[in-house]
Coordinates of C-alpha atoms in Angstrom, one line a residue:
Chain H
M1 CA 17.9 28.2 29.2
A2 CA 20.9 27.3 27.1
G3 CA 23.3 27.8 30.0
S4 CA 21.5 25.3 32.3
T5 CA 22.2 22.3 30.1
S6 CA 25.1 20.1 31.2
L7 CA 27.3 18.5 28.7
I8 CA 29.4 16.6 31.2
A9 CA 29.4 12.8 31.2
E10 CA 29.1 11.1 34.5
K11 CA 31.7 8.5 33.7
T12 CA 34.9 8.3 31.7
F13 CA 36.9 5.4 30.5
G14 CA 40.6 4.4 30.2
V15 CA 42.0 2.7 27.1
T16 CA 44.1 -0.4 26.9
I17 CA 45.9 -1.4 23.8
E18 CA 47.8 -4.7 23.7
K19 CA 50.1 -6.1 21.0
L20 CA 48.1 -4.3 18.3
N21 CA 49.1 -5.1 14.7
K22 CA 47.4 -3.8 11.6
S23 CA 48.2 -4.5 8.0
F24 CA 46.6 -3.2 4.8
D25 CA 46.9 -5.5 1.9
G26 CA 49.8 -7.3 3.6
V27 CA 51.7 -4.0 4.4
P28 CA 52.2 -3.6 8.1
V29 CA 51.1 -0.2 9.4
L30 CA 51.0 -0.8 13.1
K31 CA 53.5 -3.1 14.8
D32 CA 53.1 -4.6 18.2
I33 CA 51.6 -1.5 19.8
S34 CA 50.9 -1.7 23.5
L35 CA 49.9 1.3 25.7
E36 CA 47.5 2.3 28.4
V37 CA 45.6 5.6 28.7
K38 CA 44.4 6.2 32.2
P39 CA 40.9 7.6 32.9
G40 CA 40.7 11.4 32.8
E41 CA 44.2 12.0 31.3
I42 CA 45.2 13.8 28.1
F43 CA 47.3 11.4 26.2
V44 CA 49.0 12.8 23.1
I45 CA 50.2 10.5 20.3
M46 CA 52.9 12.1 18.3
G47 CA 54.7 11.0 15.2
P48 CA 55.8 12.0 11.7
S49 CA 53.3 11.9 8.8
G50 CA 52.6 8.3 7.8
S51 CA 53.7 6.8 11.0
G52 CA 50.3 5.2 11.7
K53 CA 49.0 7.5 14.5
S54 CA 45.7 8.2 12.8
V55 CA 45.2 4.5 12.1
L56 CA 45.9 3.8 15.8
L57 CA 43.2 6.4 16.7
R58 CA 40.7 4.8 14.3
H59 CA 41.2 1.5 16.1
V60 CA 40.3 3.2 19.4
A61 CA 37.2 4.6 17.7
G62 CA 36.3 1.2 16.5
L63 CA 36.5 2.2 12.8
E64 CA 39.2 -0.4 12.1
V65 CA 39.5 -4.0 13.1
P66 CA 43.0 -5.1 14.3
T67 CA 44.9 -7.7 12.3
S68 CA 46.0 -9.1 15.7
G69 CA 46.0 -7.8 19.3
S70 CA 43.3 -6.0 21.1
V71 CA 42.0 -2.5 22.0
H72 CA 39.7 -2.0 25.0
I73 CA 37.9 1.0 26.3
G74 CA 37.3 0.1 29.9
D75 CA 36.1 -3.5 29.4
F76 CA 34.5 -2.9 26.0
N77 CA 35.8 -3.8 22.6
P78 CA 35.3 -0.7 20.4
A79 CA 35.1 -2.8 17.2
D80 CA 32.0 -4.5 18.6
P81 CA 29.0 -2.4 17.3
A82 CA 27.2 -3.1 20.7
T83 CA 30.0 -1.1 22.4
R84 CA 28.7 2.2 20.9
Q85 CA 25.5 1.7 22.8
Q86 CA 27.4 1.5 26.0
I87 CA 30.0 4.2 25.6
H88 CA 29.6 7.8 24.2
L89 CA 32.8 8.1 22.2
A90 CA 33.4 11.2 20.2
L91 CA 36.0 11.6 17.5
V92 CA 37.0 15.0 16.1
F93 CA 38.2 14.3 12.6
Q94 CA 41.2 16.0 11.0
A95 CA 39.0 17.7 8.4
G96 CA 36.0 18.0 10.7
A97 CA 33.9 15.5 8.8
L98 CA 30.9 17.8 9.2
F99 CA 27.8 16.8 7.3
N100 CA 27.9 19.2 4.3
S101 CA 24.2 19.0 3.6
L102 CA 23.3 20.1 7.1
S103 CA 23.6 23.5 8.8
V104 CA 25.8 23.9 11.8
Y105 CA 22.8 23.7 14.1
D106 CA 21.6 20.5 12.4
N107 CA 25.1 19.0 12.5
L108 CA 25.0 19.3 16.3
A109 CA 21.4 18.4 16.7
L110 CA 21.8 15.2 14.7
Y111 CA 23.1 13.0 17.5
P112 CA 20.5 14.0 20.2
R113 CA 17.7 13.8 17.6
E114 CA 18.7 10.3 16.4
H115 CA 19.1 9.0 19.9
R116 CA 16.0 10.8 21.1
L117 CA 17.7 12.7 23.9
G118 CA 14.8 15.0 24.8
N119 CA 12.3 17.1 22.9
E120 CA 13.2 19.7 20.3
A121 CA 13.4 22.5 23.0
Q122 CA 15.8 20.4 25.1
I123 CA 17.9 19.5 22.1
R124 CA 18.0 23.2 21.2
D125 CA 19.3 24.0 24.7
R126 CA 21.9 21.4 24.4
V127 CA 23.1 22.5 21.0
M128 CA 23.1 26.2 21.8
H129 CA 25.1 25.5 25.0
A130 CA 27.8 23.7 23.1
L131 CA 27.9 26.4 20.4
Q132 CA 28.1 29.0 23.2
I133 CA 31.1 27.2 24.8
L134 CA 32.9 27.3 21.4
S135 CA 31.8 30.9 20.7
L136 CA 29.9 29.7 17.6
E137 CA 26.4 31.2 18.2
K138 CA 26.7 33.4 15.1
A139 CA 27.4 30.4 12.8
V140 CA 24.3 28.5 13.8
A141 CA 22.6 28.8 10.5
Q142 CA 25.7 28.5 8.3
Y143 CA 26.6 25.4 6.3
P144 CA 30.1 23.8 6.6
A145 CA 31.1 25.0 3.1
E146 CA 30.7 28.6 4.4
L147 CA 33.0 28.1 7.4
S148 CA 36.8 28.7 7.7
G149 CA 39.1 25.8 8.7
G150 CA 39.3 27.0 12.3
M151 CA 35.5 27.3 12.6
K152 CA 35.0 23.8 11.1
K153 CA 37.3 22.4 13.8
R154 CA 35.4 24.3 16.5
V155 CA 32.0 23.1 15.1
A156 CA 33.4 19.5 15.1
I157 CA 34.5 19.9 18.7
A158 CA 31.0 21.3 19.6
R159 CA 29.4 18.4 17.8
A160 CA 31.6 16.0 19.9
L161 CA 30.6 17.9 23.1
V162 CA 26.9 17.5 22.4
M163 CA 27.4 13.8 22.7
E164 CA 28.4 14.2 26.3
P165 CA 31.5 12.1 25.5
Q166 CA 33.0 9.6 27.9
L167 CA 36.1 9.4 25.7
L168 CA 37.2 12.2 23.4
L169 CA 39.5 11.6 20.5
Y170 CA 41.1 14.3 18.4
D171 CA 42.8 13.6 15.0
E172 CA 45.3 16.4 14.2
P173 CA 43.2 19.1 15.8
T174 CA 45.6 21.9 14.9
S175 CA 46.6 20.9 11.4
E176 CA 46.1 23.5 8.7
L177 CA 45.4 26.2 11.2
D178 CA 47.2 29.5 11.8
P179 CA 49.2 29.8 15.0
V180 CA 46.5 31.9 16.7
M181 CA 43.7 29.5 15.9
S182 CA 45.9 26.6 16.9
A183 CA 46.4 28.2 20.3
T184 CA 42.6 28.6 20.6
I185 CA 42.0 25.0 19.8
I186 CA 44.7 23.9 22.3
E187 CA 43.0 26.0 25.0
I188 CA 39.6 24.5 24.1
I189 CA 41.0 21.0 24.4
A190 CA 42.6 21.7 27.8
A191 CA 39.5 23.6 29.1
L192 CA 37.2 20.7 28.1
R193 CA 39.3 18.2 30.0
E194 CA 39.5 20.6 32.9
H195 CA 35.8 21.0 33.2
T196 CA 34.6 17.5 32.0
A197 CA 37.4 15.3 33.3
V198 CA 36.9 13.2 30.1
T199 CA 39.7 10.9 28.9
T200 CA 41.2 12.6 25.9
I201 CA 43.5 11.1 23.3
V202 CA 45.0 13.5 20.8
V203 CA 46.9 12.5 17.7
S204 CA 49.1 15.3 16.4
H205 CA 52.6 16.2 15.2
D206 CA 52.2 19.6 16.8
R207 CA 54.9 19.9 19.5
T208 CA 53.4 23.0 21.0
L209 CA 50.1 21.2 21.5
A210 CA 51.7 18.2 23.1
M211 CA 54.0 20.1 25.4
S212 CA 51.1 22.5 26.5
I213 CA 48.4 20.1 27.4
A214 CA 49.6 16.5 27.6
D215 CA 49.7 14.5 30.8
R216 CA 51.6 11.9 28.9
I217 CA 53.0 11.6 25.4
A218 CA 53.7 8.6 23.1
I219 CA 56.0 8.8 20.1
I220 CA 55.1 6.5 17.2
M221 CA 57.5 6.1 14.3
D222 CA 57.2 3.7 11.4
G223 CA 54.2 1.9 13.1
R224 CA 56.0 1.3 16.4
I225 CA 55.8 3.1 19.8
R226 CA 59.3 4.5 20.4
A227 CA 58.8 6.2 23.7
I228 CA 56.1 6.9 26.3
G229 CA 56.5 9.4 29.1
G230 CA 55.5 12.7 30.7
V231 CA 56.1 16.1 29.1
A232 CA 59.4 16.5 31.0
D233 CA 60.8 13.3 29.4
F234 CA 60.5 14.9 26.0
E235 CA 62.0 18.2 26.7
H236 CA 65.5 16.9 26.0
P237 CA 65.1 13.4 24.6
A238 CA 68.2 11.2 24.4
N239 CA 67.0 9.2 21.4
P240 CA 68.4 11.1 18.3
A241 CA 65.4 10.2 16.1
I242 CA 62.9 11.5 18.6
A243 CA 65.1 14.6 19.3
N244 CA 65.2 15.3 15.6
F245 CA 61.5 14.8 15.3
L246 CA 60.6 17.1 18.2
N247 CA 63.3 19.7 17.4
P248 CA 64.2 19.4 13.8
T249 CA 67.3 21.2 12.6
I250 CA 67.0 23.2 9.4
D251 CA 70.0 22.8 7.2
L252 CA 69.8 25.3 4.4
K253 CA 72.9 23.7 2.8
N254 CA 71.5 20.2 3.0
P255 CA 73.7 18.1 0.6
R256 CA 70.6 16.1 -0.4
F257 CA 69.5 19.0 -2.6
K258 CA 72.9 19.6 -4.2
Q259 CA 71.5 18.0 -7.4
L260 CA 69.1 20.9 -7.7
E261 CA 72.0 23.3 -7.8
N262 CA 73.7 21.3 -10.5
D263 CA 70.5 21.1 -12.5
H264 CA 70.1 24.9 -12.3
E265 CA 73.6 25.5 -13.6
Chain B
M1 CA 40.9 -14.8 -9.2
K2 CA 41.3 -11.6 -7.3
Q3 CA 38.7 -9.9 -9.5
L4 CA 36.3 -12.8 -9.0
N5 CA 36.8 -12.4 -5.2
A6 CA 36.1 -8.7 -5.5
I7 CA 32.8 -9.4 -7.4
I8 CA 31.7 -12.0 -4.9
E9 CA 32.5 -9.7 -2.1
S10 CA 30.6 -6.8 -3.7
I11 CA 27.5 -9.0 -4.2
G12 CA 27.8 -10.2 -0.6
S13 CA 28.1 -6.7 0.8
T14 CA 25.1 -5.5 -1.3
V15 CA 22.9 -8.3 -0.1
L16 CA 24.0 -7.7 3.5
L17 CA 23.3 -4.0 3.1
A18 CA 19.7 -4.9 2.0
F19 CA 19.2 -7.1 5.1
N20 CA 20.8 -4.6 7.5
S21 CA 18.7 -1.8 6.1
G22 CA 15.6 -4.0 6.4
R23 CA 16.3 -4.3 10.2
Y24 CA 15.7 -0.6 10.6
L25 CA 12.2 -0.6 8.9
K26 CA 10.6 -0.2 12.3
T27 CA 12.3 3.2 12.6
L28 CA 10.5 4.4 9.5
P29 CA 7.9 6.6 11.3
R30 CA 10.8 8.5 12.8
Q31 CA 12.5 8.8 9.4
F32 CA 9.3 10.2 7.8
P33 CA 10.8 13.6 6.8
R34 CA 13.7 11.7 5.1
L35 CA 11.3 9.4 3.4
I36 CA 9.3 12.4 2.0
E37 CA 12.6 14.0 0.9
Q38 CA 13.7 10.9 -0.9
C39 CA 10.2 10.4 -2.5
Y40 CA 10.5 14.0 -3.8
L41 CA 14.0 13.4 -5.2
I42 CA 13.3 10.0 -6.7
G43 CA 9.8 10.8 -7.9
Y44 CA 9.2 14.4 -8.5
T45 CA 12.5 15.4 -9.9
T46 CA 12.5 12.4 -12.3
L47 CA 9.0 13.1 -13.5
P48 CA 9.6 15.7 -16.2
I49 CA 12.2 13.6 -18.0
V50 CA 10.1 10.5 -17.6
T51 CA 7.1 12.3 -19.1
I52 CA 8.9 13.7 -22.1
L53 CA 10.8 10.5 -22.9
S54 CA 7.9 8.2 -22.5
F55 CA 5.7 10.4 -24.6
F56 CA 8.2 10.2 -27.5
I57 CA 8.8 6.5 -27.0
G58 CA 5.1 5.9 -27.3
S59 CA 5.0 8.1 -30.4
V60 CA 7.9 6.5 -32.2
L61 CA 6.6 3.1 -31.3
A62 CA 3.2 4.0 -32.9
L63 CA 5.0 5.5 -35.9
Q64 CA 7.2 2.5 -36.5
S65 CA 4.5 -0.1 -36.0
G66 CA 2.0 2.0 -38.1
Y67 CA 4.6 2.1 -40.9
S68 CA 5.1 -1.7 -40.8
M69 CA 1.5 -2.7 -40.1
Q70 CA -0.1 -0.7 -42.9
N71 CA 1.1 -3.3 -45.4
F72 CA -0.8 -6.0 -43.5
G73 CA -4.0 -4.1 -42.8
A74 CA -3.4 -4.4 -39.1
K75 CA -3.3 -0.7 -38.2
Q76 CA -6.2 -1.2 -35.8
L77 CA -3.9 -3.2 -33.5
I78 CA -1.4 -0.4 -33.1
G79 CA -3.0 0.5 -29.7
T80 CA -2.5 -3.1 -28.5
L81 CA 1.1 -3.1 -29.6
V82 CA 2.0 0.3 -28.0
G83 CA 0.0 -0.4 -24.9
M84 CA 1.4 -3.9 -24.2
S85 CA 5.0 -2.8 -25.1
M86 CA 4.8 0.2 -22.8
V87 CA 3.2 -1.6 -19.9
R88 CA 5.1 -4.9 -19.9
E89 CA 8.5 -3.9 -21.1
L90 CA 9.4 -0.4 -22.1
G91 CA 7.8 1.4 -19.3
P92 CA 9.5 -0.3 -16.4
V93 CA 12.9 -0.7 -18.1
M94 CA 12.9 2.9 -19.3
V95 CA 11.9 4.3 -15.8
A96 CA 14.6 2.1 -14.2
I97 CA 17.2 3.4 -16.7
L98 CA 16.2 7.0 -16.0
V99 CA 16.2 6.5 -12.3
T100 CA 19.7 5.0 -12.7
G101 CA 21.0 8.1 -14.5
R102 CA 19.0 10.7 -12.6
V103 CA 18.9 9.4 -9.1
G104 CA 21.2 6.4 -8.7
S105 CA 24.2 8.3 -9.9
A106 CA 23.5 11.2 -7.5
I107 CA 23.0 8.8 -4.6
T108 CA 26.4 7.1 -5.3
A109 CA 28.1 10.4 -5.7
E110 CA 26.6 11.7 -2.4
L111 CA 27.4 8.5 -0.4
A112 CA 30.9 8.1 -1.9
S113 CA 31.7 11.7 -1.1
M114 CA 30.4 11.2 2.5
K115 CA 32.6 8.1 2.7
V116 CA 35.7 9.7 1.3
Y117 CA 35.3 12.8 3.5
Q118 CA 34.7 10.7 6.6
E119 CA 31.1 11.7 7.2
I120 CA 30.2 8.0 7.2
D121 CA 32.9 7.4 9.9
A122 CA 31.5 10.3 11.9
L123 CA 28.0 8.7 11.7
E124 CA 29.4 5.4 12.9
T125 CA 31.2 6.9 15.9
M126 CA 28.0 8.7 16.7
N127 CA 26.3 5.3 16.8
I128 CA 24.0 6.3 13.9
P129 CA 24.0 3.4 11.4
P130 CA 24.3 4.7 7.8
E131 CA 21.9 1.9 6.8
R132 CA 19.2 3.4 9.0
M133 CA 19.7 7.1 8.0
L134 CA 20.9 6.9 4.5
V135 CA 19.9 3.6 2.9
M136 CA 16.5 2.4 4.3
P137 CA 14.6 5.7 3.6
R138 CA 15.9 5.6 0.0
L139 CA 14.9 1.9 -0.5
V140 CA 11.4 2.5 0.8
A141 CA 11.0 5.7 -1.2
V142 CA 11.9 4.0 -4.4
L143 CA 9.3 1.3 -3.7
F144 CA 6.7 4.0 -3.3
M145 CA 7.7 6.0 -6.3
M146 CA 8.5 3.4 -9.0
P147 CA 4.8 2.3 -9.5
V148 CA 3.9 6.0 -9.8
L149 CA 6.6 6.7 -12.3
A150 CA 5.9 3.5 -14.3
S151 CA 2.2 4.3 -14.4
I152 CA 2.9 7.9 -15.6
T153 CA 5.3 6.5 -18.2
N154 CA 2.6 4.1 -19.5
L155 CA 0.0 6.9 -19.7
C156 CA 2.3 9.3 -21.5
G157 CA 3.5 6.6 -23.9
W158 CA -0.1 5.6 -24.7
F159 CA -1.1 9.2 -25.3
G160 CA 2.0 9.8 -27.5
G161 CA 1.0 6.8 -29.5
A162 CA -2.6 8.0 -29.8
L163 CA -1.6 11.4 -31.0
V164 CA 0.7 10.0 -33.7
C165 CA -2.0 7.6 -34.8
K166 CA -4.5 10.4 -35.2
Y167 CA -2.3 13.0 -36.9
T168 CA -0.1 10.8 -39.2
A169 CA -1.6 10.5 -42.6
F170 CA -0.6 7.0 -43.4
I171 CA -1.8 5.6 -40.1
A172 CA -5.0 7.7 -39.4
V173 CA -6.4 5.7 -36.5
E174 CA -8.8 7.6 -34.3
P175 CA -8.1 7.7 -30.5
D176 CA -11.3 5.8 -29.8
A177 CA -10.2 2.9 -32.0
Y178 CA -6.6 3.1 -30.6
F179 CA -7.7 2.9 -27.0
A180 CA -10.3 0.2 -27.7
A181 CA -7.6 -2.0 -29.2
L182 CA -5.4 -1.2 -26.2
K183 CA -8.1 -2.3 -23.8
R184 CA -9.2 -5.3 -25.7
F185 CA -6.0 -7.4 -25.3
M186 CA -4.5 -5.9 -22.1
G187 CA -5.6 -7.2 -18.7
A188 CA -4.8 -6.3 -15.1
K189 CA -2.1 -8.9 -15.0
D190 CA -0.1 -7.1 -17.7
V191 CA -0.3 -3.9 -15.6
W192 CA 0.7 -5.7 -12.4
D193 CA 3.5 -7.5 -14.1
G194 CA 4.9 -4.2 -15.3
L195 CA 4.6 -2.6 -11.9
I196 CA 6.3 -5.6 -10.2
K197 CA 9.2 -5.2 -12.7
A198 CA 9.5 -1.5 -12.0
E199 CA 9.6 -2.3 -8.3
V200 CA 12.3 -4.9 -8.7
F201 CA 14.4 -2.7 -11.0
G202 CA 14.1 0.4 -8.8
F203 CA 15.0 -1.5 -5.7
A204 CA 18.0 -3.1 -7.3
V205 CA 19.2 0.3 -8.8
I206 CA 19.0 2.1 -5.5
L207 CA 20.5 -0.7 -3.5
V208 CA 23.5 -1.0 -5.9
S209 CA 24.0 2.7 -5.9
C210 CA 24.0 2.9 -2.1
S211 CA 26.3 -0.1 -1.8
I212 CA 28.9 1.2 -4.3
G213 CA 28.8 4.6 -2.7
L214 CA 29.2 3.3 0.9
N215 CA 32.1 1.0 -0.2
T216 CA 34.1 3.7 -1.9
R217 CA 37.7 4.0 -0.7
G218 CA 40.3 6.6 -1.6
G219 CA 40.1 10.2 -2.7
P220 CA 38.0 12.4 -5.0
R221 CA 39.0 10.5 -8.1
E222 CA 37.3 7.4 -6.7
I223 CA 34.0 9.2 -6.3
G224 CA 33.8 9.6 -10.1
A225 CA 34.9 6.0 -10.6
A226 CA 32.2 4.9 -8.1
V227 CA 29.5 6.8 -10.0
T228 CA 30.5 5.2 -13.3
K229 CA 30.6 1.8 -11.7
A230 CA 27.2 2.2 -10.2
V231 CA 25.6 3.3 -13.5
V232 CA 27.2 0.5 -15.5
V233 CA 26.3 -2.2 -12.9
S234 CA 22.8 -0.9 -12.6
L235 CA 22.2 -0.9 -16.3
I236 CA 23.5 -4.5 -16.7
L237 CA 21.5 -5.5 -13.7
I238 CA 18.3 -4.0 -15.1
L239 CA 18.6 -6.0 -18.3
V240 CA 19.6 -9.2 -16.6
L241 CA 16.8 -8.9 -14.0
D242 CA 14.4 -8.1 -16.9
Y243 CA 15.0 -11.5 -18.4
F244 CA 14.6 -13.4 -15.2
V245 CA 11.6 -11.5 -13.9
T246 CA 9.9 -11.7 -17.3
K247 CA 10.5 -15.5 -17.3
V248 CA 8.9 -15.8 -13.8
L249 CA 6.0 -13.6 -14.6
I250 CA 5.0 -15.0 -18.0

């Protein structure tokens, strides 16, 4: 029975980042980042585009090696390939990163098949259970190219869920989605944490998402952590840069664009 | 200096890819469906073009040699010339070039696109090594299929030559005489040498194609650049390896 399969991991991990620096071709992208994510919490990393938040998440996922400093998931170093055999870490990529040559079902079944987590019937139960949670049963035979942006994100979340993650990472889960689908994704993230108690790190510049589901929020700007705190701390931030990022003012007479007016004349 | 470093780095990562893929050979029984799929892609889909081209290469070889040799009264040796040329040199080189264009480029495009669109990153976070799932089955498949393709190339080239010899008025060598000459001077060593060459070339082409695909960085534009790079490097590699392998085998 599909409903009888549990996708809840028995253990979850906290994340510790200490004095993390990362440069690409000598250009610093992350500068002296230190933070701690407690086991079971939803930690949202916010920041403007190009501030380094996705690179930071890739370090937690073990996809980047720090130039200096360290990242630890529990006691494990995510950059060490052996760590992946110890920890079930799932990353929901911004564009889904679904395998285009595989159907939705095979995308989800890939992990349990490759790691031999049961026979085909058990794998089917596991996959169908995850699809059911995300209301994707009808998409089971479809290919990623046939899915909408919102469905791709949900399939990517379902694929992460099949892994019984002990650490769940989301990279911009609501980007390029309409407000209704964004709200659905936010609800899914919150519900998954509620029911699985898995440590969740979300990278986003979506204020609604952060304020709705975060236990704590970190603001990263220009590669540096500018503030860490609870949701209440960011409702009326004192720092003008953070305040402007979270509540940008729209100036329709912005003098920066005066030149356009002159060009037009 | 920067370019030299990049070349050395590429060679290093390609060699490392071969070793890392070799580590997963023991998982081959589990990868059997992927192996069959790759055998189909490398072997079956390349077969029509290999058949047509090798037939005409054998034909033109017979035509050219018949035209030159008629002046020396050595037309009876056309079978030997076509047979040896196909088996030792043209067969393996041509198959490798066709595999580069037909299969290697497709592999690079697929892996580069998987890299650019983060599918490779997704595999890594799922603790599924790309070497195990994407590279090793392809390398084993090419080792199975290259001798088959090279053998078919040889046969088609021989028959193309035989037909030209029979139906070209100024050559007029019967197939019996053509194949007798072919057998007279050609031994098992010649056939084996050709098959070894085909194996070496095929392995190198697929390895380079996989390595360049997996090391692609950037956006969609880089996918095209990676395919061009893979084809150019493979073609150079085939001819360079041809010299050294021939030198070892002679």
